[in-house]
Amino acid sequence: MTYKNYPMVSRVVFGRGSFNQIGDILAPKRLNVKAPFIYLVDDVFKGNAWLTSRVSLAYADELIFISADEEPKTSQVDELVEQIILTHKDRPSGIIGIGGGTILDLAKAVSIMLTNPGESKDYQGWDLVKTPAIYHVGIPTISGTGAEVSRTTVLTGPDKKLGINSDYTPFDQVILDPELTKGVPKDQWFYTGMDCFIHCVESLNGTYLNAFSQSYGEKAYDLCTEIFLDGSGSEEDLQDKLMMASWHGGMSIAYSQVGVAHAMSYGLGYLLGTKHGIGNCIVFDHLEEFYPEGVAVYKKMKKIHNIEIPQGICSQLDDYELDIMIDVALGLEPLWENAIGKNWKKTITREKLKALYQKM
Ligand code: NAD
Ligand code: ZN
C-alpha cells in the first residue's frame, strides 16, 4: 500500500474584510512590470464598486469579467489562455479568480494551461499535468463547493465532464473573506451550501472513509446543520461558518471521494447543462436508499428554507439521452466504488440508474 502525498493550499487568509489586503498579498509576487496579474471576476460584480474598487490594476494588469451562467468548458479555458498570450508580452505573474466554483475552477485551469502545451481537454483526468502552473489565487464569493481547497478543476469537454486532478491544481493562495458572500441570492445559497452538505454525507458514508476524511467531514457536517437546521446566530456568523464548512468539506473528500449524488449529477450536467449545486439537490432528493439519514436531514433543511427543487426534468428524455447520462455517471468508477464498495457493478446497473433518472 502506498499512500498518496497530497499538496495543499500553501497560504490562506481568513477574516471579514481580509480582501482589502489583496494588494499587499500580491505585490511580492509580481515578476516584472510586463508580467501582469490577470483577475478573472464573476460578472455579477460588474459595476459593483464595493468589490472592484479594491482591485487596483497596475502596469499591464487586466480584469476580465466572466459569466457564471454556464459551468467552465475546456474550449472556454483554451480561449482565455489564447487571449492572455496574445495580449501580453510576458507570462502573467498570477491568475486571480474572484467568484464561486465556476470562476475558481476557471482560474485554476487557466493557470495550468498557461504553462502546459496542448488543449485543456488533454488534461482531464488524474495526474496528467507535467509542468507547475503559474501562481494562482482563489477568492470565493459564495461558499460550499470546496473548490477553493481542492486538487481538481471540473471542466466540461467535448466528450466528458471531468476534472483536471493534479498536484499543480490547488491554489497557492486563498483569501477567505466571508463578507464577500453577502449578496448571494437565497436559492443559490442553499444549492451551493447543499453541495457541501452532500460532500460530507458522501464522504462519511463511503467505503473510502478514514480518520483524515472523517475528522473534516464531521466538522463540516456539524457546521451545515448549525447553519441550515438551527440557523441561530447572526447573518455574519452564518456566513463565516459556511465558508469554513466549505473548506472542511473540500478537505474531507481530498482523502476519500464523493458518491452517488455526484455521479448522477454529472450526468445531468453533461446532458442538460444542469448546474452542480442544483443538480446535486435534484438527485439527492431521490437517494433515500443510499443515504437514508442524510436525505432525511436534507429534506428538513429544504422545508425550513422553503426551497423548491425542479421536478420532472428527465420525464421527456428518450432512451438515447438517458443512455448518455448513464454513461457519464457509470464512467465515474471511483465514486461508485466509494459509495457502494468493490462489487458496485452487481447492483448499480443501467436499469437501476435509468429508473432513478426517470424519477427526477
Ligand atoms: P457558481 O460559481 O456557478 O455561481 C452560482 C451563481 O451565484 C452565479 O450566478 C454567480 O454569479 C452567483 N454568485 C456568486 N457569488 C455571488 C455573490 N457574492 N453575490 C451574488 N451572486 C453571486 O456556483 P458554485 O456553486 O459556487 O460553483 C459551481 C461550480 O463549481 C460548478 O462548475 C462545479 O463543477 C464546480 N465545483 C468544483 C469543485 C472543485 O473541487 N473544483 C467542487 C464542487 C463544484
Ligand atoms: Zn460537489
Short mmCIF file of C-alpha atoms and ligand atoms in Angstrom, two decimals:
data_model
loop_
_atom_site.label_atom_id
_atom_site.label_comp_id
_atom_site.label_asym_id
_atom_site.label_seq_id
_atom_site.Cartn_x
_atom_site.Cartn_y
_atom_site.Cartn_z
CA MET A 1 0.00 0.00 0.00
CA THR A 2 1.38 3.38 -0.94
CA TYR A 3 -0.32 6.45 0.43
CA LYS A 4 -0.95 9.50 -1.67
CA ASN A 5 1.16 12.52 -0.90
CA TYR A 6 -1.18 15.45 -1.42
CA PRO A 7 -0.32 19.09 -1.92
CA MET A 8 -2.43 21.69 -0.12
CA VAL A 9 -3.17 25.37 -0.47
CA SER A 10 0.09 26.89 0.71
CA ARG A 11 -1.25 30.14 2.15
CA VAL A 12 -4.63 31.23 3.42
CA VAL A 13 -6.00 34.43 4.93
CA PHE A 14 -9.29 34.32 6.83
CA GLY A 15 -11.36 37.21 8.08
CA ARG A 16 -14.11 39.68 7.29
CA GLY A 17 -12.53 42.45 5.26
CA SER A 18 -9.37 40.45 4.55
CA PHE A 19 -9.99 41.06 0.84
CA ASN A 20 -8.68 44.60 1.50
CA GLN A 21 -5.20 43.10 1.79
CA ILE A 22 -5.16 41.72 -1.73
CA GLY A 23 -2.71 44.37 -2.99
CA ASP A 24 -0.20 43.66 -0.24
CA ILE A 25 -0.51 39.92 -0.73
CA LEU A 26 0.11 40.10 -4.47
CA ALA A 27 2.81 42.77 -4.60
CA PRO A 28 5.77 40.48 -3.76
CA LYS A 29 4.61 38.02 -6.43
CA ARG A 30 4.94 40.45 -9.32
CA LEU A 31 7.66 39.10 -11.60
CA ASN A 32 8.26 42.28 -13.61
CA VAL A 33 6.28 45.21 -14.99
CA LYS A 34 5.39 43.36 -18.17
CA ALA A 35 4.11 40.27 -16.34
CA PRO A 36 0.57 41.18 -15.38
CA PHE A 37 -1.83 39.93 -12.77
CA ILE A 38 -4.94 38.70 -14.53
CA TYR A 39 -8.14 38.87 -12.50
CA LEU A 40 -10.99 36.60 -13.55
CA VAL A 41 -14.06 38.04 -11.85
CA ASP A 42 -17.69 36.82 -11.82
CA ASP A 43 -19.64 39.33 -13.91
CA VAL A 44 -22.25 39.55 -11.16
CA PHE A 45 -19.76 42.09 -9.72
CA LYS A 46 -19.66 44.30 -12.82
CA GLY A 47 -20.40 47.86 -11.67
CA ASN A 48 -20.08 46.81 -8.03
CA ALA A 49 -17.55 49.36 -6.75
CA TRP A 50 -17.65 47.90 -3.23
CA LEU A 51 -15.76 44.92 -4.62
CA THR A 52 -13.97 46.08 -7.77
CA SER A 53 -12.56 49.31 -6.30
CA ARG A 54 -10.38 47.18 -4.07
CA VAL A 55 -8.67 45.60 -7.06
CA SER A 56 -6.03 48.07 -8.16
CA LEU A 57 -4.68 47.46 -11.63
CA ALA A 58 -1.07 48.45 -12.31
CA TYR A 59 1.11 48.21 -15.43
CA ALA A 60 -0.44 45.64 -17.77
CA ASP A 61 -2.78 44.07 -15.21
CA GLU A 62 -6.12 43.07 -16.59
CA LEU A 63 -9.55 42.39 -15.11
CA ILE A 64 -11.76 40.07 -17.15
CA PHE A 65 -15.42 39.71 -16.19
CA ILE A 66 -16.80 36.24 -16.79
CA SER A 67 -20.36 34.96 -16.64
CA ALA A 68 -21.06 32.07 -14.28
CA ASP A 69 -24.30 31.22 -16.08
CA GLU A 70 -22.64 28.17 -17.55
CA GLU A 71 -20.08 25.94 -15.92
CA PRO A 72 -16.49 26.04 -17.26
CA LYS A 73 -15.77 24.38 -20.57
CA THR A 74 -12.42 23.22 -21.91
CA SER A 75 -12.94 25.39 -25.01
CA GLN A 76 -13.53 28.43 -22.79
CA VAL A 77 -10.29 27.76 -20.89
CA ASP A 78 -8.36 27.42 -24.16
CA GLU A 79 -9.82 30.69 -25.50
CA LEU A 80 -8.95 32.58 -22.32
CA VAL A 81 -5.40 31.27 -22.39
CA GLU A 82 -5.01 32.26 -26.02
CA GLN A 83 -6.41 35.71 -25.33
CA ILE A 84 -3.96 36.21 -22.46
CA ILE A 85 -0.98 35.01 -24.51
CA LEU A 86 -1.90 37.27 -27.43
CA THR A 87 -2.47 40.35 -25.27
CA HIS A 88 0.60 40.19 -23.05
CA LYS A 89 4.29 40.03 -23.90
CA ASP A 90 5.27 38.15 -20.76
CA ARG A 91 3.76 35.21 -19.00
CA PRO A 92 1.47 36.58 -16.24
CA SER A 93 2.71 36.97 -12.67
CA GLY A 94 -0.51 35.40 -11.46
CA ILE A 95 -4.12 34.49 -12.11
CA ILE A 96 -6.66 35.57 -9.50
CA GLY A 97 -10.15 34.07 -9.53
CA ILE A 98 -12.89 36.00 -7.69
CA GLY A 99 -16.25 34.24 -7.65
CA GLY A 100 -17.90 30.88 -6.99
CA GLY A 101 -16.81 27.40 -8.01
CA THR A 102 -17.24 28.28 -11.68
CA ILE A 103 -14.74 31.14 -11.62
CA LEU A 104 -12.37 29.44 -9.18
CA ASP A 105 -12.17 26.40 -11.46
CA LEU A 106 -11.54 28.62 -14.49
CA ALA A 107 -8.71 30.38 -12.67
CA LYS A 108 -7.09 27.07 -11.75
CA ALA A 109 -7.41 25.68 -15.28
CA VAL A 110 -6.10 28.85 -16.97
CA SER A 111 -3.08 28.94 -14.65
CA ILE A 112 -2.27 25.33 -15.60
CA MET A 113 -2.78 25.81 -19.32
CA LEU A 114 -0.50 28.86 -19.44
CA THR A 115 2.48 26.59 -18.76
CA ASN A 116 1.38 23.30 -20.35
CA PRO A 117 1.16 22.66 -24.09
CA GLY A 118 -1.88 21.47 -25.99
CA GLU A 119 -5.54 21.76 -25.10
CA SER A 120 -7.17 21.58 -21.69
CA LYS A 121 -9.23 18.54 -22.72
CA ASP A 122 -5.98 16.54 -22.88
CA TYR A 123 -5.53 17.04 -19.14
CA GLN A 124 -8.97 15.93 -17.93
CA GLY A 125 -8.21 13.00 -15.68
CA TRP A 126 -5.73 12.18 -12.96
CA ASP A 127 -2.13 13.41 -12.81
CA LEU A 128 -1.69 14.31 -16.47
CA VAL A 129 -0.23 17.78 -15.85
CA LYS A 130 3.56 17.81 -16.15
CA THR A 131 4.63 21.42 -15.54
CA PRO A 132 3.73 23.51 -12.47
CA ALA A 133 1.03 26.12 -13.06
CA ILE A 134 1.69 29.81 -12.69
CA TYR A 135 0.94 31.41 -9.32
CA HIS A 136 -2.83 31.36 -8.75
CA VAL A 137 -5.08 32.82 -6.11
CA GLY A 138 -8.65 31.90 -5.21
CA ILE A 139 -11.10 34.29 -3.61
CA PRO A 140 -14.52 32.67 -3.08
CA THR A 141 -17.64 34.84 -3.08
CA ILE A 142 -20.10 32.01 -2.38
CA SER A 143 -19.49 29.04 -0.09
CA GLY A 144 -20.00 25.32 -0.47
CA THR A 145 -18.14 23.71 -3.36
CA GLY A 146 -14.77 23.39 -1.66
CA ALA A 147 -13.20 24.40 -4.99
CA GLU A 148 -11.07 26.87 -3.01
CA VAL A 149 -9.25 23.99 -1.35
CA SER A 150 -9.49 21.08 -3.77
CA ARG A 151 -6.98 19.42 -6.07
CA THR A 152 -9.27 19.50 -9.09
CA THR A 153 -10.88 21.85 -11.57
CA VAL A 154 -14.06 20.46 -13.08
CA LEU A 155 -14.43 21.07 -16.81
CA THR A 156 -16.93 20.05 -19.44
CA GLY A 157 -15.05 18.90 -22.52
CA PRO A 158 -16.09 17.59 -25.93
CA ASP A 159 -16.55 14.06 -24.64
CA LYS A 160 -16.65 14.20 -20.88
CA LYS A 161 -17.24 16.24 -17.77
CA LEU A 162 -14.16 15.54 -15.68
CA GLY A 163 -11.68 17.43 -13.57
CA ILE A 164 -8.04 18.20 -14.10
CA ASN A 165 -6.85 16.45 -10.95
CA SER A 166 -3.21 17.23 -10.33
CA ASP A 167 -0.64 18.32 -7.78
CA TYR A 168 -0.46 21.67 -9.58
CA THR A 169 -4.18 22.42 -9.39
CA PRO A 170 -4.55 23.70 -5.77
CA PHE A 171 -4.30 27.43 -5.23
CA ASP A 172 -1.04 28.94 -3.99
CA GLN A 173 -3.03 31.47 -2.01
CA VAL A 174 -6.64 31.68 -0.87
CA ILE A 175 -8.36 34.70 0.62
CA LEU A 176 -11.36 33.70 2.73
CA ASP A 177 -13.40 36.84 3.35
CA PRO A 178 -16.92 35.76 4.31
CA GLU A 179 -18.18 39.32 3.79
CA LEU A 180 -17.85 38.77 0.03
CA THR A 181 -20.75 36.29 0.17
CA LYS A 182 -23.30 38.81 1.46
CA GLY A 183 -25.11 39.32 -1.86
CA VAL A 184 -25.73 35.66 -2.72
CA PRO A 185 -29.42 35.03 -3.57
CA LYS A 186 -31.20 32.70 -1.15
CA ASP A 187 -31.86 29.80 -3.51
CA GLN A 188 -28.28 29.81 -4.73
CA TRP A 189 -27.01 29.99 -1.12
CA PHE A 190 -28.99 26.82 -0.45
CA TYR A 191 -27.91 24.91 -3.59
CA THR A 192 -24.20 25.65 -3.18
CA GLY A 193 -24.44 25.11 0.60
CA MET A 194 -26.01 21.71 -0.04
CA ASP A 195 -23.07 20.83 -2.26
CA CYS A 196 -21.01 21.00 0.93
CA PHE A 197 -23.57 19.04 2.93
CA ILE A 198 -23.67 16.33 0.25
CA HIS A 199 -19.84 16.17 0.13
CA CYS A 200 -19.97 15.34 3.85
CA VAL A 201 -22.72 12.74 3.57
CA GLU A 202 -21.00 11.01 0.66
CA SER A 203 -17.61 11.07 2.32
CA LEU A 204 -18.82 9.96 5.75
CA ASN A 205 -20.90 7.12 4.31
CA GLY A 206 -18.30 5.96 1.81
CA THR A 207 -16.17 2.84 1.88
CA TYR A 208 -13.05 5.01 1.44
CA LEU A 209 -13.61 6.68 4.80
CA ASN A 210 -10.61 7.09 7.08
CA ALA A 211 -9.85 9.22 10.14
CA PHE A 212 -8.44 12.04 8.00
CA SER A 213 -11.59 12.43 5.94
CA GLN A 214 -13.88 11.74 8.85
CA SER A 215 -12.44 14.48 11.03
CA TYR A 216 -13.00 17.11 8.35
CA GLY A 217 -16.32 15.63 7.21
CA GLU A 218 -17.83 15.55 10.67
CA LYS A 219 -16.85 19.15 11.36
CA ALA A 220 -18.33 20.33 8.08
CA TYR A 221 -21.48 18.26 8.61
CA ASP A 222 -22.00 19.80 12.04
CA LEU A 223 -21.47 23.30 10.70
CA CYS A 224 -24.03 22.61 7.96
CA THR A 225 -26.65 21.52 10.47
CA GLU A 226 -25.92 24.60 12.61
CA ILE A 227 -26.43 26.78 9.55
CA PHE A 228 -29.28 25.08 7.73
CA LEU A 229 -31.20 23.38 10.58
CA ASP A 230 -30.66 25.53 13.69
CA GLY A 231 -29.92 28.76 11.86
CA SER A 232 -29.18 30.59 15.10
CA GLY A 233 -26.57 33.32 15.17
CA SER A 234 -26.19 36.50 13.19
CA GLU A 235 -26.08 36.63 9.41
CA GLU A 236 -22.35 37.28 9.71
CA ASP A 237 -21.80 34.23 11.93
CA LEU A 238 -23.63 32.05 9.44
CA GLN A 239 -21.56 33.38 6.54
CA ASP A 240 -18.33 32.74 8.46
CA LYS A 241 -19.41 29.22 9.36
CA LEU A 242 -20.46 28.28 5.85
CA MET A 243 -17.15 29.44 4.45
CA MET A 244 -15.32 27.17 6.88
CA ALA A 245 -17.78 24.30 6.27
CA SER A 246 -16.96 24.53 2.57
CA TRP A 247 -13.24 24.35 3.35
CA HIS A 248 -13.61 21.34 5.64
CA GLY A 249 -15.99 19.59 3.25
CA GLY A 250 -13.43 20.01 0.48
CA MET A 251 -10.66 18.67 2.73
CA SER A 252 -12.83 15.70 3.64
CA ILE A 253 -13.13 14.50 0.05
CA ALA A 254 -9.42 15.09 -0.66
CA TYR A 255 -8.60 11.79 1.01
CA SER A 256 -11.83 9.99 0.09
CA GLN A 257 -14.36 10.54 -2.70
CA VAL A 258 -17.87 11.76 -3.37
CA GLY A 259 -20.62 9.30 -4.20
CA VAL A 260 -23.96 8.58 -5.85
CA ALA A 261 -25.33 12.13 -5.92
CA HIS A 262 -22.25 13.48 -7.63
CA ALA A 263 -22.02 10.65 -10.15
CA MET A 264 -25.63 11.16 -11.22
CA SER A 265 -25.46 14.94 -11.06
CA TYR A 266 -22.52 14.89 -13.51
CA GLY A 267 -24.82 13.06 -15.92
CA LEU A 268 -27.45 15.79 -15.63
CA GLY A 269 -24.78 18.45 -16.01
CA TYR A 270 -23.31 16.87 -19.11
CA LEU A 271 -26.55 16.29 -21.00
CA LEU A 272 -28.84 19.06 -19.75
CA GLY A 273 -26.34 21.68 -18.53
CA THR A 274 -27.86 21.43 -15.03
CA LYS A 275 -25.55 23.30 -12.69
CA HIS A 276 -23.67 21.42 -10.00
CA GLY A 277 -25.39 22.74 -6.86
CA ILE A 278 -28.98 22.46 -8.04
CA GLY A 279 -28.19 19.21 -9.88
CA ASN A 280 -26.95 17.62 -6.68
CA CYS A 281 -30.14 18.74 -4.92
CA ILE A 282 -32.33 17.27 -7.68
CA VAL A 283 -30.53 13.93 -7.43
CA PHE A 284 -30.16 13.82 -3.65
CA ASP A 285 -33.94 14.19 -3.24
CA HIS A 286 -34.25 10.60 -4.58
CA LEU A 287 -31.38 8.86 -2.83
CA GLU A 288 -33.03 7.66 0.41
CA GLU A 289 -31.97 4.06 -0.26
CA PHE A 290 -28.30 5.05 -0.34
CA TYR A 291 -28.20 7.78 2.29
CA PRO A 292 -31.34 7.44 4.47
CA GLU A 293 -30.24 9.75 7.27
CA GLY A 294 -28.59 12.37 5.09
CA VAL A 295 -31.58 12.61 2.77
CA ALA A 296 -33.99 12.95 5.71
CA VAL A 297 -31.94 15.83 7.14
CA TYR A 298 -31.70 17.41 3.69
CA LYS A 299 -35.47 17.30 3.28
CA LYS A 300 -35.91 19.02 6.63
CA MET A 301 -33.50 21.78 5.58
CA LYS A 302 -35.30 22.22 2.28
CA LYS A 303 -38.59 22.65 4.11
CA ILE A 304 -37.25 25.10 6.69
CA HIS A 305 -35.90 27.36 3.93
CA ASN A 306 -38.86 26.90 1.62
CA ILE A 307 -36.74 25.78 -1.33
CA GLU A 308 -38.42 24.35 -4.41
CA ILE A 309 -36.42 21.74 -6.30
CA PRO A 310 -37.23 21.35 -10.01
CA GLN A 311 -39.22 18.19 -10.75
CA GLY A 312 -39.62 16.11 -13.86
CA ILE A 313 -36.53 17.38 -15.68
CA CYS A 314 -35.91 13.89 -17.11
CA SER A 315 -39.52 12.96 -17.82
CA GLN A 316 -39.34 13.89 -21.51
CA LEU A 317 -35.98 12.30 -22.26
CA ASP A 318 -35.73 9.43 -24.73
CA ASP A 319 -33.61 6.30 -24.28
CA TYR A 320 -30.73 7.75 -26.27
CA GLU A 321 -30.49 10.75 -23.96
CA LEU A 322 -30.89 8.65 -20.83
CA ASP A 323 -28.08 6.42 -22.08
CA ILE A 324 -25.76 9.42 -22.39
CA MET A 325 -26.38 10.37 -18.77
CA ILE A 326 -25.99 6.80 -17.61
CA ASP A 327 -22.67 6.51 -19.47
CA VAL A 328 -21.35 9.67 -17.80
CA ALA A 329 -22.48 8.52 -14.36
CA LEU A 330 -21.15 4.97 -14.70
CA GLY A 331 -17.85 6.28 -16.02
CA LEU A 332 -17.08 7.76 -12.60
CA GLU A 333 -15.94 4.46 -11.16
CA PRO A 334 -14.14 5.72 -8.02
CA LEU A 335 -17.34 7.47 -6.92
CA TRP A 336 -19.35 4.25 -7.14
CA GLU A 337 -16.64 2.21 -5.53
CA ASN A 338 -16.58 4.67 -2.65
CA ALA A 339 -20.37 4.71 -2.34
CA ILE A 340 -21.15 1.01 -2.73
CA GLY A 341 -17.90 -0.93 -2.45
CA LYS A 342 -15.72 -3.02 -4.74
CA ASN A 343 -18.66 -5.03 -6.06
CA TRP A 344 -20.75 -2.00 -7.02
CA LYS A 345 -21.31 -3.29 -10.56
CA LYS A 346 -23.57 -6.03 -9.20
CA THR A 347 -26.23 -3.59 -8.00
CA ILE A 348 -25.60 -0.42 -10.00
CA THR A 349 -26.97 -1.49 -13.35
CA ARG A 350 -28.05 0.65 -16.30
CA GLU A 351 -31.68 -0.21 -15.50
CA LYS A 352 -31.22 0.94 -11.92
CA LEU A 353 -29.85 4.32 -12.99
CA LYS A 354 -32.49 4.71 -15.67
CA ALA A 355 -35.25 4.18 -13.10
CA LEU A 356 -33.64 6.73 -10.77
CA TYR A 357 -33.18 9.33 -13.52
CA GLN A 358 -36.79 8.89 -14.57
CA LYS A 359 -37.92 9.93 -11.10
CA MET A 360 -36.05 13.24 -11.36
P1 NAD B 1 -21.22 29.40 -9.35
O1 NAD B 1 -19.83 29.86 -9.31
O2 NAD B 1 -21.70 28.72 -10.58
O3 NAD B 1 -22.16 30.64 -9.05
C1 NAD B 1 -23.57 30.46 -8.86
C2 NAD B 1 -24.28 31.78 -9.00
O4 NAD B 1 -24.02 32.61 -7.88
C3 NAD B 1 -23.85 32.57 -10.22
O5 NAD B 1 -24.98 33.14 -10.80
C4 NAD B 1 -22.94 33.63 -9.63
O6 NAD B 1 -22.90 34.77 -10.43
C5 NAD B 1 -23.60 33.89 -8.31
N1 NAD B 1 -22.76 34.49 -7.28
C6 NAD B 1 -21.54 34.07 -6.82
N2 NAD B 1 -21.10 34.87 -5.83
C7 NAD B 1 -22.07 35.80 -5.63
C8 NAD B 1 -22.20 36.90 -4.73
N3 NAD B 1 -21.30 37.16 -3.78
N4 NAD B 1 -23.32 37.66 -4.83
C9 NAD B 1 -24.28 37.37 -5.75
N5 NAD B 1 -24.22 36.36 -6.61
C10 NAD B 1 -23.12 35.58 -6.55
O7 NAD B 1 -21.62 28.47 -8.11
P2 NAD B 1 -20.92 27.39 -7.25
O8 NAD B 1 -21.99 26.52 -6.79
O9 NAD B 1 -20.00 28.01 -6.26
O10 NAD B 1 -19.98 26.62 -8.28
C11 NAD B 1 -20.41 25.59 -9.12
C12 NAD B 1 -19.22 25.11 -9.91
O11 NAD B 1 -18.23 24.61 -9.03
C13 NAD B 1 -19.50 24.02 -10.91
O12 NAD B 1 -18.89 24.34 -12.13
C14 NAD B 1 -18.86 22.80 -10.30
O13 NAD B 1 -18.41 21.87 -11.27
C15 NAD B 1 -17.71 23.41 -9.56
N6 NAD B 1 -17.22 22.59 -8.45
C16 NAD B 1 -15.89 22.44 -8.35
C17 NAD B 1 -15.34 21.70 -7.32
C18 NAD B 1 -13.86 21.55 -7.24
O14 NAD B 1 -13.37 20.90 -6.33
N7 NAD B 1 -13.10 22.13 -8.13
C19 NAD B 1 -16.16 21.12 -6.36
C20 NAD B 1 -17.53 21.29 -6.49
C21 NAD B 1 -18.05 22.04 -7.52
ZN ZN B 2 -19.81 18.91 -5.27
#
